[in-house]
Amino acid sequence: MGRNAYFELIEQDEKMYLLVHPPEGDGEMFQVDEVTRYLEFISFPDYDNAKLNTYLDRGAFGEPFLLWPEKIIPVGGKCIVKVDRDGMKALARFYPPSSGGDIMTENEIIADLRMAGVKHGVRKKAIDHFLENHEYCRDYLLAVATKPREGHDAKVTYHFDINQTARPKMNEDGSVDFHQLGNIKPVEAGQKLATLTPVDWGHPGVTVTGKPLKPRKVRNRHLRFGRNIRISEDKCKIYSQVSGHVSLVEDMVMVSDIYQVPANVDASTGDIEYKGTVQVTGNVNTGYKIVADGDIVVNGVVEGAELISGGNIVLKRGMQGGEKGSLTAEGNITAKFIESSNIKCKGMLKADAVLNSQVECREDVEVRGKKGLINGGSVRTYGNISATTIGSEMGSNTKIEVISDKDLIIRVNDLHERNKEIEAELKKIEEVTNGIRAMVSRGEEVSEEQKGFVKRAAKNKPALQKELKENRIERESILERIDTNKRACVKVYDAVYAGTELNVKDAQRIIHDPISHCRFVRDGADVRMTDL
């Protein structure tokens, strides 16, 4: 690396000359006007500018150029500082002292920087470099601004599908399945819904003149959410508190365990599978399906659809199943009417009319509304069956059955025997593991077989304890049902017509003539009629 050309003022014979030192190596030549700017800077007396320019342009520097015929007061080394417009840097060019002048010191350089307004970012290494090398007529970067540290916008990452557009599923044959639209975004209790990457405001910088440099503006955001959602302590994560569905309304996360269908369940909604409760404002059209862990409530009519509920089913108008529709509930079923449908529930059934349907319940069946009619099909339950009218004057085949509890008794006995086996196995595990622990505490050697038993016991014991607990709960529930239903019967508040088959706990009676206002109970091997 070479050295730039530079010039200096020298005194000879009581006169002042300009001596030019040509560049060395790949050094650069200074500009002609730099000389005039320097001379103006030090207030040099008048000189012949035209002759000076001619001398510099000619480039023959064997002899110095006479600037002034008299001696001047010696001029020390100079530093001309230039701060760029945006204050990001300060450049300096140094000039040697004239004959008899002093070389610049560090303090003088810093003073010149201050005079130029430089207050920040002074590069001491650059000053040291000049003081060691004294390279003139070259740019020294003596001060650099501290750039602002740019921040970033706050960002929210959603951990669920935020696309609100219903897109039908394509079948393998190329047809479109309008039953699977993906309208519902299911969510489990405890599931993470969104994460906030907090805003970074950045940090201001400083110009070389000490002015602040603001980082670019950033956008702050917060996690916005409704009920059924909890936020982490650091306010950066949100979780669902319930199983249900999640939606994004503008930028607010909403979780509900009740899914509202504003109109009908049809091609616009597809099938519905939901963790909570489903409420349908309109109808449920033929061929569609609702599966809900909670209740299902339909304000309109259910056609030949399939409804499966982990809770209760409420049909405010009723169901016209067309031999295709079905209702299955872990709880109760309540409907205005049920026609040509398959019904199963572990609770009770209440309806104004049940026509030509297959019904099976665990608890009471009550058909006591304005019509209170059971006509056609079959109704089976472990509990009581109450109706205003059963059958019709036309003699339609109607089967009514209070189910025998013998299968429940068998299940109770099976659970009892299984529990005895589990208790014996748990006792054995406890005894053997205690014995092995005692051996270890005494310092006795334990065989590999014994170690394997302990490992298997640790793995199997929790599952056995869980099964034992569940079996006990089920057994107690069945025993309670047996006790509640031991006097179950069929009650008719108006009339039961010919063609009706009555079964009460394996005893059977066929109705040949209309009978009014009576109760049918089992009496030995027969079904006996008594007063209400």
Coordinates of C-alpha atoms in Angstrom, one line a residue, residues 2 10 66 84 133-134 163 177 198 205-206 215 272 291 316 330 346 368 400 431 441 463 467 490 511 513 516 532:
G2 CA 1.4 3.4 -1.0
I10 CA 8.8 25.5 3.5
L66 CA 7.4 30.2 -4.7
D84 CA -21.3 14.2 6.5
N133 CA 2.6 7.4 10.5
H134 CA 1.8 11.0 9.7
N163 CA -58.6 -20.1 7.3
D177 CA -67.5 -34.7 -0.5
P198 CA -43.0 -9.6 21.9
G205 CA -28.2 5.2 18.0
V206 CA -26.1 8.4 18.2
P215 CA -34.8 3.0 15.1
I272 CA -70.3 -31.7 12.3
V291 CA -71.3 -36.1 16.5
K316 CA -87.6 -29.1 19.8
E330 CA -75.2 -41.2 26.5
K346 CA -78.4 -44.6 28.2
R368 CA -97.2 -38.4 27.6
I400 CA -93.3 -52.9 24.1
E431 CA -46.0 -59.2 48.9
S441 CA -32.0 -53.7 52.6
A463 CA -53.3 -50.3 35.1
E467 CA -59.3 -51.2 36.1
V490 CA -95.9 -50.5 31.5
I511 CA -103.3 -57.5 23.6
D513 CA -108.9 -56.2 22.8
S516 CA -107.9 -48.5 29.2
L532 CA -102.9 -47.2 37.7

